[in-house]
Structure formats: C-alpha cells, structure tokens
Amino acid sequence: MPQANYLLVSQNDALGQVLGHALNARWANLSTAQNSDEAFRYLERDQVEAIFVDARDVSECKPLRSRWRGPIVLLFNGDTKSAALRGYQIGADLALAIPCDSRELVARVRALTRRIALQPS
C-alpha cells in the first residue's frame, strides 16, 4: 500500500511527534504547518489525504474549510473537548482525543477519507 500524505496544522512540536508515531512512518508521511496560511502554501505544491488541526488552534478550521474540501480532523486533549465541539461548528469532520490507540486513529482517518472521496463534487 502506498504511503498516505497528511498535514498537521499546529504550533506544538510534541503533538507532531505523537501523531507521527501514531500514524507510523511506514503508513504515512506527516508534514506540518504552523497556521492555515502555511497550510495553503503546502497544499499548492502537494496533495494530502487529510489535515489534522491541534484543538488549541481550532480557529484555523474555518479558513481551511473555506478553501479545502478534504477531511479535517481536530486533535484534542481530554480537557479541551469544548474546542472539539467548536471545531465541528466551524468545519472539522472528526475530533479525536490524543493520545489514542494508533489502530483506531488509522481506521477512523481511512474511513473518513473514503467517505469524503465518494461524495460528489
């Protein structure tokens, strides 16, 4: 199976390490952007299957959703569930608590990617 490409929008380097480990380097390539502007520059040159957004940067969901139709996955700690709920209101497709079981993360992201790919443009 070819590697999938994902983008993480976060100012938290530790989250990138946790997510990268969960996705497993054999299964996915994970790139990072500090904000939605950097994310758009990345998307101009590369394709990604989904964008992950740190719940602490939940406000980045709205500009991302306005210009990108793919899956947006909001990542939150147990204490920031209100940010996850807000994320759904402004464009996130899925919210996941981190840390989580890596198999569940992979299964949910793959299912979301398949479902969105089947939707008509």
CSV table of C-alpha atoms in Angstrom, one decimal:
chain,number,residue,atom,x,y,z
A,1,MET,CA,0.0,0.0,0.0
A,2,PRO,CA,1.5,3.4,-0.9
A,3,GLN,CA,2.1,5.9,1.8
A,4,ALA,CA,-0.5,8.5,2.5
A,5,ASN,CA,0.3,12.2,2.9
A,6,TYR,CA,-1.1,14.1,5.8
A,7,LEU,CA,-0.7,17.7,7.1
A,8,LEU,CA,-0.7,18.8,10.7
A,9,VAL,CA,-1.6,22.4,11.5
A,10,SER,CA,-0.1,23.1,14.9
A,11,GLN,CA,2.4,25.2,16.8
A,12,ASN,CA,3.1,22.3,19.1
A,13,ASP,CA,6.1,20.2,18.0
A,14,ALA,CA,5.3,17.5,20.6
A,15,LEU,CA,1.9,16.9,19.0
A,16,GLY,CA,3.6,16.3,15.7
A,17,GLN,CA,5.8,13.6,17.3
A,18,VAL,CA,2.8,11.9,18.9
A,19,LEU,CA,0.8,12.0,15.7
A,20,GLY,CA,3.7,10.9,13.6
A,21,HIS,CA,4.3,7.9,15.9
A,22,ALA,CA,0.6,7.0,15.9
A,23,LEU,CA,0.4,7.2,12.1
A,24,ASN,CA,3.5,5.0,11.8
A,25,ALA,CA,6.2,6.2,9.3
A,26,ARG,CA,5.6,3.1,7.1
A,27,TRP,CA,1.9,4.0,6.6
A,28,ALA,CA,2.0,7.8,6.3
A,29,ASN,CA,4.1,10.9,5.6
A,30,LEU,CA,3.3,13.7,8.0
A,31,SER,CA,4.2,17.3,7.2
A,32,THR,CA,3.5,20.3,9.5
A,33,ALA,CA,2.3,23.9,9.1
A,34,GLN,CA,2.2,26.5,11.9
A,35,ASN,CA,-1.1,28.0,10.6
A,36,SER,CA,-3.6,28.0,7.8
A,37,ASP,CA,-1.5,30.3,5.6
A,38,GLU,CA,1.4,27.9,5.7
A,39,ALA,CA,-1.0,25.0,5.1
A,40,PHE,CA,-2.3,26.7,1.9
A,41,ARG,CA,1.2,27.2,0.7
A,42,TYR,CA,1.9,23.5,1.3
A,43,LEU,CA,-1.4,22.5,-0.5
A,44,GLU,CA,-0.3,24.5,-3.5
A,45,ARG,CA,2.6,22.1,-4.1
A,46,ASP,CA,1.5,18.8,-2.5
A,47,GLN,CA,-1.7,16.8,-2.1
A,48,VAL,CA,-2.8,15.4,1.3
A,49,GLU,CA,-5.5,12.9,2.2
A,50,ALA,CA,-6.5,14.8,5.4
A,51,ILE,CA,-5.5,17.8,7.5
A,52,PHE,CA,-5.1,17.4,11.3
A,53,VAL,CA,-5.6,20.5,13.4
A,54,ASP,CA,-4.5,21.0,17.0
A,55,ALA,CA,-7.6,21.9,19.1
A,56,ARG,CA,-5.5,24.8,20.6
A,57,ASP,CA,-5.5,26.2,17.1
A,58,VAL,CA,-9.2,25.4,16.5
A,59,SER,CA,-9.8,28.8,14.8
A,60,GLU,CA,-7.6,27.5,11.9
A,61,CYS,CA,-10.5,25.2,10.9
A,62,LYS,CA,-12.7,27.9,9.4
A,63,PRO,CA,-10.2,29.3,6.8
A,64,LEU,CA,-9.1,25.7,6.0
A,65,ARG,CA,-12.7,24.6,5.4
A,66,SER,CA,-13.4,27.7,3.3
A,67,ARG,CA,-10.7,26.7,0.7
A,68,TRP,CA,-10.3,22.9,1.1
A,69,ARG,CA,-12.9,20.2,0.7
A,70,GLY,CA,-11.0,17.3,2.1
A,71,PRO,CA,-11.2,15.8,5.6
A,72,ILE,CA,-10.2,18.0,8.6
A,73,VAL,CA,-9.5,16.1,11.8
A,74,LEU,CA,-9.3,18.0,15.1
A,75,LEU,CA,-7.0,16.6,17.7
A,76,PHE,CA,-7.7,17.5,21.4
A,77,ASN,CA,-6.6,16.5,24.9
A,78,GLY,CA,-9.3,15.3,27.2
A,79,ASP,CA,-9.5,18.8,28.8
A,80,THR,CA,-10.3,20.7,25.6
A,81,LYS,CA,-13.4,18.9,24.5
A,82,SER,CA,-15.2,22.2,24.2
A,83,ALA,CA,-12.7,23.1,21.5
A,84,ALA,CA,-13.6,19.9,19.7
A,85,LEU,CA,-17.2,20.8,19.7
A,86,ARG,CA,-16.5,24.3,18.4
A,87,GLY,CA,-14.4,22.7,15.7
A,88,TYR,CA,-17.4,20.7,14.4
A,89,GLN,CA,-19.3,24.0,14.2
A,90,ILE,CA,-16.6,25.7,12.0
A,91,GLY,CA,-15.5,22.9,9.7
A,92,ALA,CA,-13.9,19.9,11.3
A,93,ASP,CA,-15.2,16.5,10.1
A,94,LEU,CA,-13.9,14.5,13.0
A,95,ALA,CA,-12.5,15.1,16.5
A,96,LEU,CA,-10.2,12.7,18.2
A,97,ALA,CA,-8.7,12.7,21.7
A,98,ILE,CA,-4.9,12.4,21.8
A,99,PRO,CA,-3.3,10.2,22.8
A,100,CYS,CA,-5.4,7.5,21.3
A,101,ASP,CA,-5.0,3.9,20.0
A,102,SER,CA,-3.0,4.2,16.8
A,103,ARG,CA,-5.1,1.5,15.1
A,104,GLU,CA,-8.3,3.4,15.9
A,105,LEU,CA,-6.7,6.6,14.6
A,106,VAL,CA,-5.7,5.0,11.3
A,107,ALA,CA,-9.1,3.2,10.9
A,108,ARG,CA,-11.1,6.4,11.5
A,109,VAL,CA,-9.0,8.5,9.2
A,110,ARG,CA,-9.1,6.0,6.4
A,111,ALA,CA,-12.9,5.6,6.8
A,112,LEU,CA,-13.3,9.4,6.7
A,113,THR,CA,-11.1,9.7,3.7
A,114,ARG,CA,-13.0,7.0,1.8
A,115,ARG,CA,-16.4,8.6,2.7
A,116,ILE,CA,-15.4,12.1,1.6
A,117,ALA,CA,-13.8,10.7,-1.6
A,118,LEU,CA,-17.2,9.1,-2.6
A,119,GLN,CA,-19.1,12.4,-2.2
A,120,PRO,CA,-19.9,14.2,-5.5
A,121,SER,CA,-18.0,17.4,-6.1
